[in-house]
XYZ file of C-alpha atoms in Angstrom:
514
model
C 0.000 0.000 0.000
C 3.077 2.471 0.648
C 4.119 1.903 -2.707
C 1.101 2.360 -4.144
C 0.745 6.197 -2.401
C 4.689 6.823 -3.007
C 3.509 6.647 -7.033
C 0.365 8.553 -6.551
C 1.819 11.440 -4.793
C 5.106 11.159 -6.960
C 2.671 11.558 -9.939
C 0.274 14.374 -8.016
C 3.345 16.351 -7.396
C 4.680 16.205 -10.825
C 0.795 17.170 -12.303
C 1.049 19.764 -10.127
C 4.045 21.311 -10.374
C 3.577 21.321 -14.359
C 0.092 22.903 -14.380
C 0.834 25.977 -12.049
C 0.474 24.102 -8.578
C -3.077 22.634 -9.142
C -2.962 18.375 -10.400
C -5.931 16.955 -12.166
C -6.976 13.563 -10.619
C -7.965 11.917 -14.617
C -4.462 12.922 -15.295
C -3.256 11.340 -12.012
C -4.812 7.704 -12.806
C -3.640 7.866 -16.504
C 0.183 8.422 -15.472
C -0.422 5.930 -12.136
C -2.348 3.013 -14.580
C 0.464 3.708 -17.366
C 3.522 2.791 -14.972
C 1.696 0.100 -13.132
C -0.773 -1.487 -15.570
C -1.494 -4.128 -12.749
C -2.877 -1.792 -11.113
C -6.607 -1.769 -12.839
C -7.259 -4.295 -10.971
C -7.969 -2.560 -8.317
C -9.388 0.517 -9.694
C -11.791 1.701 -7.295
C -8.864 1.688 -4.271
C -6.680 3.559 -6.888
C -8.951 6.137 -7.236
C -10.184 6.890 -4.098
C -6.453 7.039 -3.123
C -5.302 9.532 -5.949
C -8.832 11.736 -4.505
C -7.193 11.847 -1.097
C -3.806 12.813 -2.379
C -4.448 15.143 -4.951
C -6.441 17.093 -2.059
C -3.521 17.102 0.183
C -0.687 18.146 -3.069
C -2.872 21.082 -3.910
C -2.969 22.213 -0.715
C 0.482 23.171 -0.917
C 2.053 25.998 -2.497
C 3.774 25.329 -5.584
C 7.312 25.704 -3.884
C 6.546 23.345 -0.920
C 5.006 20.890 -4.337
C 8.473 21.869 -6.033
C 10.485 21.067 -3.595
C 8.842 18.077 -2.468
C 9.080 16.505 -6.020
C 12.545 17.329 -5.639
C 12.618 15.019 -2.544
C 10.848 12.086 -3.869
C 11.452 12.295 -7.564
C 14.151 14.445 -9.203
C 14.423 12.827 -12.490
C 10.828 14.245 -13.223
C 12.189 17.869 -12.686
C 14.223 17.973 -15.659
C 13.216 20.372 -17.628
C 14.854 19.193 -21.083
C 13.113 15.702 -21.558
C 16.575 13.929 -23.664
C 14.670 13.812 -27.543
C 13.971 10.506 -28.447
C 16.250 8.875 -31.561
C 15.837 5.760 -33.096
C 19.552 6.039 -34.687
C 22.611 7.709 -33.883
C 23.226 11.002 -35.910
C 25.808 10.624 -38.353
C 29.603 10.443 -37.833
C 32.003 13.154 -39.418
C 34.180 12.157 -42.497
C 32.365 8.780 -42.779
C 32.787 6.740 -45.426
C 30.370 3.799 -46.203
C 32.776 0.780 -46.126
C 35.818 2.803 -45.105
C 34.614 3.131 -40.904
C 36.735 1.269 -38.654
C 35.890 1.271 -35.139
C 36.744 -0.622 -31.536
C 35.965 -1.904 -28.296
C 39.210 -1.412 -26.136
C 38.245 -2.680 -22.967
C 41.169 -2.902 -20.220
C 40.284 -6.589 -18.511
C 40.960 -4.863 -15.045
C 37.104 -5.286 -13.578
C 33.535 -7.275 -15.076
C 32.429 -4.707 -17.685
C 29.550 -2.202 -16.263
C 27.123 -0.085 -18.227
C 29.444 2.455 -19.215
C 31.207 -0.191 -21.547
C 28.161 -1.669 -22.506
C 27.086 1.578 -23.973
C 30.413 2.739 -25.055
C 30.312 -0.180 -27.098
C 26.891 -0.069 -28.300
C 27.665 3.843 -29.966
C 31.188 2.330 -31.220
C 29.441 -1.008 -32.643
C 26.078 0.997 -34.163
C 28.371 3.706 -36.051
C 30.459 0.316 -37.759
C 27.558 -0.892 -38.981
C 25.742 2.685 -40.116
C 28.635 3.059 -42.230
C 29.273 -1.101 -43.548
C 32.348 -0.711 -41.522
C 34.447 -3.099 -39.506
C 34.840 -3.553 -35.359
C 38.068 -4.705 -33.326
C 38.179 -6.352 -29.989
C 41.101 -5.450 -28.337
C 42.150 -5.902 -25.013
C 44.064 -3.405 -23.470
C 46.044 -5.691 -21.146
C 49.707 -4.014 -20.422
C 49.558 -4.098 -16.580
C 49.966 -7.602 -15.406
C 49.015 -6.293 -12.163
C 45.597 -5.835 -12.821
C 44.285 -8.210 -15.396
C 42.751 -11.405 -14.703
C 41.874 -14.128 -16.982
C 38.130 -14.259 -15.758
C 37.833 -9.854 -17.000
C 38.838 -10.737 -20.312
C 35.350 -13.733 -20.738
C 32.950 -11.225 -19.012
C 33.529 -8.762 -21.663
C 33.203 -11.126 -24.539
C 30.159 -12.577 -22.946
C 28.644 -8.836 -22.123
C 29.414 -7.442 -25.400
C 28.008 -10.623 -27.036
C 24.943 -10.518 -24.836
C 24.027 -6.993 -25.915
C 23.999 -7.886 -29.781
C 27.480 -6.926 -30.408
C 29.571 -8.302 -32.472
C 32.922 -8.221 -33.710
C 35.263 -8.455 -36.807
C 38.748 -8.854 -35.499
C 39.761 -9.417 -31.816
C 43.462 -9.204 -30.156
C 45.568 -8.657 -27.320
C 47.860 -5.732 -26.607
C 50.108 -8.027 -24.559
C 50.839 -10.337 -27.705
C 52.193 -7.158 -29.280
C 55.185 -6.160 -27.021
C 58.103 -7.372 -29.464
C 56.538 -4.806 -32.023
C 56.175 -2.131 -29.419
C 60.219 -2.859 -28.407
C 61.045 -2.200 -32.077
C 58.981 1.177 -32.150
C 60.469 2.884 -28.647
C 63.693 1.543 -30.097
C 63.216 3.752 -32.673
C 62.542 6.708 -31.039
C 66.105 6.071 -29.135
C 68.114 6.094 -31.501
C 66.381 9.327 -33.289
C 67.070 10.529 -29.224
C 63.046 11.293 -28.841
C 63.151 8.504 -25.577
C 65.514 8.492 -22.877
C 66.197 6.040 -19.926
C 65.708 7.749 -16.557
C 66.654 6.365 -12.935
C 64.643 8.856 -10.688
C 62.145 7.102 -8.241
C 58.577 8.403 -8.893
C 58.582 10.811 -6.450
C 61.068 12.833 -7.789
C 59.741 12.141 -11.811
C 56.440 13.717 -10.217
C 58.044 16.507 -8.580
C 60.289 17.692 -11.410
C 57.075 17.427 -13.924
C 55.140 19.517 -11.710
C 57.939 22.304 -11.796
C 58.495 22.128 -15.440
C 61.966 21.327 -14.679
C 64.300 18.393 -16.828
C 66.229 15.901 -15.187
C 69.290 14.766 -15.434
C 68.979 11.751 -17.740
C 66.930 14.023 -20.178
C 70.336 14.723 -22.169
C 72.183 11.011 -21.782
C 73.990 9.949 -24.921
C 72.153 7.922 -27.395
C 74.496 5.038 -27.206
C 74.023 5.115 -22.888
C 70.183 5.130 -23.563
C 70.207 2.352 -25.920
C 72.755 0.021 -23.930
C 70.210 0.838 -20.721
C 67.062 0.065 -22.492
C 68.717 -3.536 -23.708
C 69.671 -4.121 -20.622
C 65.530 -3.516 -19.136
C 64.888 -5.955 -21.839
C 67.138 -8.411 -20.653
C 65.992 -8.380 -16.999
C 69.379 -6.362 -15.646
C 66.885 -3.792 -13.693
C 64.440 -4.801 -11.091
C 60.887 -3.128 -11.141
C 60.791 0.542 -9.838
C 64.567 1.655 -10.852
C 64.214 3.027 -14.611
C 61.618 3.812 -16.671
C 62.470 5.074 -20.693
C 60.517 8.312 -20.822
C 59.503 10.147 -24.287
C 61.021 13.764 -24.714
C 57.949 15.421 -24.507
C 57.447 19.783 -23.661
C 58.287 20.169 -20.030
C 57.487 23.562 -20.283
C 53.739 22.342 -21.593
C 50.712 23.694 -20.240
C 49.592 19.700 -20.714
C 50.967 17.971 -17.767
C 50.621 14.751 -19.885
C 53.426 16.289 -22.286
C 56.030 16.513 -19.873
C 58.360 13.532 -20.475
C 55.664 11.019 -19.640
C 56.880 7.445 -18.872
C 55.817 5.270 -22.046
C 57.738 1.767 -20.686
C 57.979 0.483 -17.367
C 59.327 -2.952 -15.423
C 56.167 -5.063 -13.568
C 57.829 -8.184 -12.311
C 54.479 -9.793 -12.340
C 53.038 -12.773 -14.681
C 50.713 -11.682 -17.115
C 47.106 -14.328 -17.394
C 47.920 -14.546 -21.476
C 51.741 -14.226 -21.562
C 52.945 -15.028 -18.408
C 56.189 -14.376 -17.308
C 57.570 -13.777 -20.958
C 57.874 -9.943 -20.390
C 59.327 -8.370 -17.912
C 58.862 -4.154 -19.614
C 55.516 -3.183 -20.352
C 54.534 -0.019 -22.136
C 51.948 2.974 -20.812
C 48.459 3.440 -21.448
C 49.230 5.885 -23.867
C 52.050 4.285 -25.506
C 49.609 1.391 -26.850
C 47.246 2.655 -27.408
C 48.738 5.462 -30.070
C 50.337 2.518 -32.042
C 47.357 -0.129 -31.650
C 44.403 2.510 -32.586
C 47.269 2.553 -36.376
C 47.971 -0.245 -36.692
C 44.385 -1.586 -36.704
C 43.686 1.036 -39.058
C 40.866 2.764 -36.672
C 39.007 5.448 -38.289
C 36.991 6.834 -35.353
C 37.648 6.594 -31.562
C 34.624 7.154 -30.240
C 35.479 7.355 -26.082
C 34.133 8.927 -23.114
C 35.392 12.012 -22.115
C 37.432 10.940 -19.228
C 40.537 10.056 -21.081
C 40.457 14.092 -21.632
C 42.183 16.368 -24.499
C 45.853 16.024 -23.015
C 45.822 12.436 -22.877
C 44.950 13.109 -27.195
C 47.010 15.570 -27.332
C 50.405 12.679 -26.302
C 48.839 9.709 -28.076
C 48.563 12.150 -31.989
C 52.415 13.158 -30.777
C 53.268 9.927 -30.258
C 52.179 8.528 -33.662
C 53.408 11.859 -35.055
C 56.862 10.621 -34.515
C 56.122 8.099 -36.291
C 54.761 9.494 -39.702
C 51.117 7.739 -38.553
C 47.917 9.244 -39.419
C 46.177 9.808 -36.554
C 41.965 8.423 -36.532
C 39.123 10.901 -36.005
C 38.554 11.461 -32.227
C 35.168 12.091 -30.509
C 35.204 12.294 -26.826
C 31.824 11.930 -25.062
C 30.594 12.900 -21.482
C 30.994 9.489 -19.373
C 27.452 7.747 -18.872
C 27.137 8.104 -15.477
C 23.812 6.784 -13.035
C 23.275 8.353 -9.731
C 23.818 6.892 -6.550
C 26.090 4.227 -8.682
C 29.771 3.747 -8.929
C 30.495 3.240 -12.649
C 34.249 3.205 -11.901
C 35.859 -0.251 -11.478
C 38.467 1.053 -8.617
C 35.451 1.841 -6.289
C 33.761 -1.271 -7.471
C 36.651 -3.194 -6.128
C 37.226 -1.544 -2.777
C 33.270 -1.778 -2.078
C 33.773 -5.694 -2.757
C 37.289 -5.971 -0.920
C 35.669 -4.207 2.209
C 32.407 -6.615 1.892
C 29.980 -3.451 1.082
C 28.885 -5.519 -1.366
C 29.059 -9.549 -2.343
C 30.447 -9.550 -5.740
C 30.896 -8.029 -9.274
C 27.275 -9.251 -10.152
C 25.545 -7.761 -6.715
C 22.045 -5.866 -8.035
C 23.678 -2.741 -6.575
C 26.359 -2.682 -8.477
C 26.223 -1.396 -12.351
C 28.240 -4.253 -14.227
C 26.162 -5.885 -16.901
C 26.019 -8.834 -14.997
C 24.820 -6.751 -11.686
C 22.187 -4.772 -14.336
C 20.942 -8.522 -15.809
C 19.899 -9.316 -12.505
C 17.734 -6.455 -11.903
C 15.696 -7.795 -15.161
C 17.343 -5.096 -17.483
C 17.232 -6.426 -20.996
C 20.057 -6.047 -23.553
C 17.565 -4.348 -26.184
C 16.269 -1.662 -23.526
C 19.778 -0.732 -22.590
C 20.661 -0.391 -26.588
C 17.588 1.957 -26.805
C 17.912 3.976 -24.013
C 22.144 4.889 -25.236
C 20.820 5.539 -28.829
C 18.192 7.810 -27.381
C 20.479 10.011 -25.150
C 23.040 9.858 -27.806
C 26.648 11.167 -26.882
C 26.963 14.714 -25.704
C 29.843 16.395 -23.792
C 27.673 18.106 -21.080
C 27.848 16.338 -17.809
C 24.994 14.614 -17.061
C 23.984 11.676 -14.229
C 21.101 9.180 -15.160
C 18.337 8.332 -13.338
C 17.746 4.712 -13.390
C 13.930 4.695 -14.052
C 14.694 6.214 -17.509
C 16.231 3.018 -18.029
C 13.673 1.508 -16.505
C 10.836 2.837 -18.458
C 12.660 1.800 -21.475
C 12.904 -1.741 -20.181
C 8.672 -1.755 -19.042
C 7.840 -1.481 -22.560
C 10.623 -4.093 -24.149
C 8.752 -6.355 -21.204
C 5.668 -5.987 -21.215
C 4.538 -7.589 -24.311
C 6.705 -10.712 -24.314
C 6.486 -11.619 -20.293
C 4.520 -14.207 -18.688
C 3.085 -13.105 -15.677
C 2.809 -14.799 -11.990
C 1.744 -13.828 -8.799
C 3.487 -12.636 -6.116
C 2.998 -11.905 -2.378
C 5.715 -10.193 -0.293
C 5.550 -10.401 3.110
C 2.175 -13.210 3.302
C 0.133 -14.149 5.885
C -2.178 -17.390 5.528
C -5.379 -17.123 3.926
C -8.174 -19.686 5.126
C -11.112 -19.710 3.101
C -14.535 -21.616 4.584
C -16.636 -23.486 2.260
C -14.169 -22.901 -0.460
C -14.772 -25.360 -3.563
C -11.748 -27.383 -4.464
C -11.133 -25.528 -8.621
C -8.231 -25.741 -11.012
C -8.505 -22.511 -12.259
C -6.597 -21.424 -15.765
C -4.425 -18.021 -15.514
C -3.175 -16.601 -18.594
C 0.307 -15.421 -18.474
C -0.231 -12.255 -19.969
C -3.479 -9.889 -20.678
C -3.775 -9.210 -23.638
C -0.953 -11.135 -26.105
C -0.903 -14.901 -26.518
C 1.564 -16.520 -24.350
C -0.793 -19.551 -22.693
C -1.748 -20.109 -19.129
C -1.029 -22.339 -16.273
C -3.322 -24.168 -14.599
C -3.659 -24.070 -10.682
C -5.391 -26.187 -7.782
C -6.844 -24.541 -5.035
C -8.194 -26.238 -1.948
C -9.446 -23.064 0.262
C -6.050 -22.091 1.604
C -3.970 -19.655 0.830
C -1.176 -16.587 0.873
C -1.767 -13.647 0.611
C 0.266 -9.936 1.394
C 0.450 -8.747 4.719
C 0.156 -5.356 3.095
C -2.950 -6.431 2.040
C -4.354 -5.952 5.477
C -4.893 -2.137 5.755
C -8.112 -3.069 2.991
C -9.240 -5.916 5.029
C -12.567 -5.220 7.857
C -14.670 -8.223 9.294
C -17.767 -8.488 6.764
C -15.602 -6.758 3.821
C -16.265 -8.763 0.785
C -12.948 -9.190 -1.504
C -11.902 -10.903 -4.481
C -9.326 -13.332 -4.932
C -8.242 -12.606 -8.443
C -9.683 -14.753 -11.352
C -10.990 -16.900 -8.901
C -14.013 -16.456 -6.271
C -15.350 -13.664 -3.731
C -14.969 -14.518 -0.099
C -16.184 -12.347 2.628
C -13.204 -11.630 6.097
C -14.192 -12.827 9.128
C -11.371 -12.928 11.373
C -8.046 -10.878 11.395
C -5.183 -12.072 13.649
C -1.313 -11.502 13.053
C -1.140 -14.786 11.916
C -4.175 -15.860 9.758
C -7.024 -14.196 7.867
C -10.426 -16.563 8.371
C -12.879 -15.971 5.748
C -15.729 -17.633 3.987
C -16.368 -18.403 0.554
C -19.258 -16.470 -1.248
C -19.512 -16.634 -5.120
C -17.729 -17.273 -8.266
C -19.909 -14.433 -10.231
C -17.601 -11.360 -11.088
C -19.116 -8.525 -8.800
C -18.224 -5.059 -9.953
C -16.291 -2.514 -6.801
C -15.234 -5.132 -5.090
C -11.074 -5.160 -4.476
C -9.230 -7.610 -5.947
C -6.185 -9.259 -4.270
C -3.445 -11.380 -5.128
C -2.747 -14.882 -4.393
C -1.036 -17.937 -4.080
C -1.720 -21.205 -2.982
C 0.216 -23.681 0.054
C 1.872 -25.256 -2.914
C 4.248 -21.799 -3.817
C 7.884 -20.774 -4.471
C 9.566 -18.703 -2.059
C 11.415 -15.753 -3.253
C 13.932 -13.793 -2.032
C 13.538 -10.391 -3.794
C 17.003 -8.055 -3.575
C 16.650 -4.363 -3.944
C 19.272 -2.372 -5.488
């Protein structure tokens, strides 16, 4: 019953506050009915409620309603409803056939619904444009990849309908990357450096060179053999690319491209021992698989594009058409897979797939489809404006995928036993949904049954209720542990309430709220 006045007054609020502080009750019921379509079956309750709160919204002034909605309801105070789009607009400097795009996923974390719709836009604007999609795991810090990261992306990309062309793994690539920084030694553009991490930071916050910036190209090249060859332990060199240390872009001040991880890798193991940066990789990988478009959220930020074009500059490479997007983030909902791991490391939560969490996996649980999730990213499209989701847009979406293709059962939270007197022993059919044709299920009743505790408040000795599509029984005793009533008629009778059900021969449920 709470819930049921929680979306009435969410509703009464929102009528209100859109039709200068007074809400229609007709309107009310329409948006009420419309979200919970179960609801006609009780009608006459649903009206009298929206009466009684409808009274008490417009009662208030239209900043107490305001600020109320605010309370309950935010989402519904956005003033820009996001324009529904059944495609993507077009990409710039597209060429049918000629569009190469990919899904570079670092196999750190289970994906959450920031890839997924990352790599919805990336997979949609392929196939707009006939074009072609790479896999490609970005998996150059042994430290943080597992084997397990790299099958829940192929499985969550699959399970949203996308599909790829080529797949690979940055870590199979290292010999090629060793040939590439070794060019950029000997044409003295890289340089090994000694300085603990501390000191690297320190000197890149003043703008100020070190003193390995100016070795001899010979001294470099010897040094970065000998990193190669295992000679330095982890932590004491780096080679760093000559960057601007006088750049107003932090991440063009000598950045670190290669560093030592004495750590075995899940696809190479212990074969390497030097492992290139972010950066580094990804500038080379995003040519070499001849990517046309990176399409990325916008966290990765100007100055990290800004290095990666230098980087390939060096290199004569063309560098692929960049769009950077505002991240797609949900409120109340760490996206990021750092916090996702601390929350599960300190117990907050019980796993990667915990409904609370937003990994696909957490999101299937909820009963999120894969098609509602690709509507609802092609519908608020990419934008650069910072923005945080409410979940029942997603929500909504997913109601309407539903509602035409799922059976439907009963369910009581929280019952108490139902005794019914007199009761005829039926096998009743119950179709599985409305109005489409998805069959029924046939159930025995023998006069006892569950029913919601929340069912109670309607319940008064002599009250005549309906079980639905069964019979009419009339209450005659209420205790905390059993309803007595008697059984009256089969006929339908019109006003009277009608409850749910289900009989001593049920499933329990455990239902998990994110």
């Amino acid at each position: 019953m709470e819930e049921l006045e929680e979306l009435i007054l969410k509703w009464s609020l929102k009528n209100a506050v859109d039709h200068e502080g007074r809400a229609l009750e007709k309107a009310v019921i329409s948006k009420v009915l419309g979200q919970r379509p179960d609801l006609k079956e009780r009608i006459e309750e649903v009206k009298e409620k929206v009466r009684e709160i409808v009274k008490e919204v417009n009662s208030m002034s239209l900043e107490e309603q305001r600020k109320k909605l605010e309370e309950i309801a935010p989402e519904l105070l956005v003033e820009k409803v996001i324009e529904a789009r059944k495609e993507l607009p077009p990409l710039p400097n597209a060429e049918k056939g000629r569009v190469v795009t990919r899904l570079p996923p670092e196999p750190s974390g289970y994906m959450h619904i920031g890839h997924g719709m990352s790599g919805i836009i990336n997979y949609l604007y392929a196939r707009m444009y006939d074009g072609k999609v790479w896999l490609r795991f970005e998996d150059t810090n042994p430290r943080k990849v597992k084997k397990e990261f790299y099958e829940n992306f192929r499985n969550g990309y699959r399970w949203l309908g996308i599909n790829w062309d080529f797949e690979k793994y940055e870590s199979q690539n290292l010999e090629n990357y060793y040939k590439y920084a070794e060019k950029l030694i000997l044409r003295n553009f890289a340089y090994v450096c000694s300085c603990k991490v501390e000191k690297i930071r320190e000197l890149r916050k003043s703008g100020k060179e070190c003193e390995h910036r100016n070795r001899e190209i010979e001294e470099n090249l010897e040094d970065w053999r000998r990193m190669l060859e295992g000679y330095y332990r982890e932590g004491e060199v780096t080679l760093r690319l000559k960057g601007d240390m006088q750049s107003k872009n932090f991440c063009m001040r000598d950045p670190v491209i290669f560093r030592v991880i004495e750590h075995p890798h899940p696809i190479v193991s212990d074969k390497y021992r030097v492992w290139p940066t972010y950066d580094f990789a990804v500038a080379l990988e995003d040519y070499f698989c001849g990517i046309t478009h990176v399409l990325r959220s916008a966290e990765f930020g100007e100055m990290r594009t800004e290095l990666q074009n230098y980087i390939r500059s060096l290199f004569g490479m063309k560098n692929p058409i960049i769009i950077q997007y505002m991240r797609f983030n949900f409120k109340g909902t760490p996206i990021q897979k750092r916090k996702i791991r601390e929350l599960i490391e300190k117990g907050v939560v019980k796993g990667w797939d915990d409904p609370r969490l937003a990994t696909i996996d957490a999101i299937k649980r909820r009963g999120v489809t894969a098609e509602a999730i690709r509507q609802f990213t092609v519908q608020v499209g990419i934008t650069k404006a910072y923005h945080e989701f409410e979940w029942e847009m997603l929500y909504s979406i997913n109601r309407k995928v539903l509602d035409p293709i799922v059976r439907r059962y009963f369910f009581v939270p929280n019952p108490i036993e139902l005794e019914v007197e007199g009761a005829p022993k039926k096998r009743v059919k119950l179709r599985y949904h409305p109005t489409e044709d998805l069959g029924f299920r046939e159930v025995e009743t023998s006069g006892k049954f569950f029913v919601s505790r929340d069912d109670l408040k309607l319940f008064e000795e002599g009250k005549i209720f309906r079980l639905k599509n069964l019979y009419n029984i009339k209450v005659k005793t209420i205790s905390g542990k059993k309803v007595i009533s008697e059984f009256v008629s089969e006929e339908l009778l019109k006003e009277v309430p009608k409850i749910q059900w289900v009989t001593e021969d049920h499933l329990k449920a455990k239902v998990l709220i994110p």
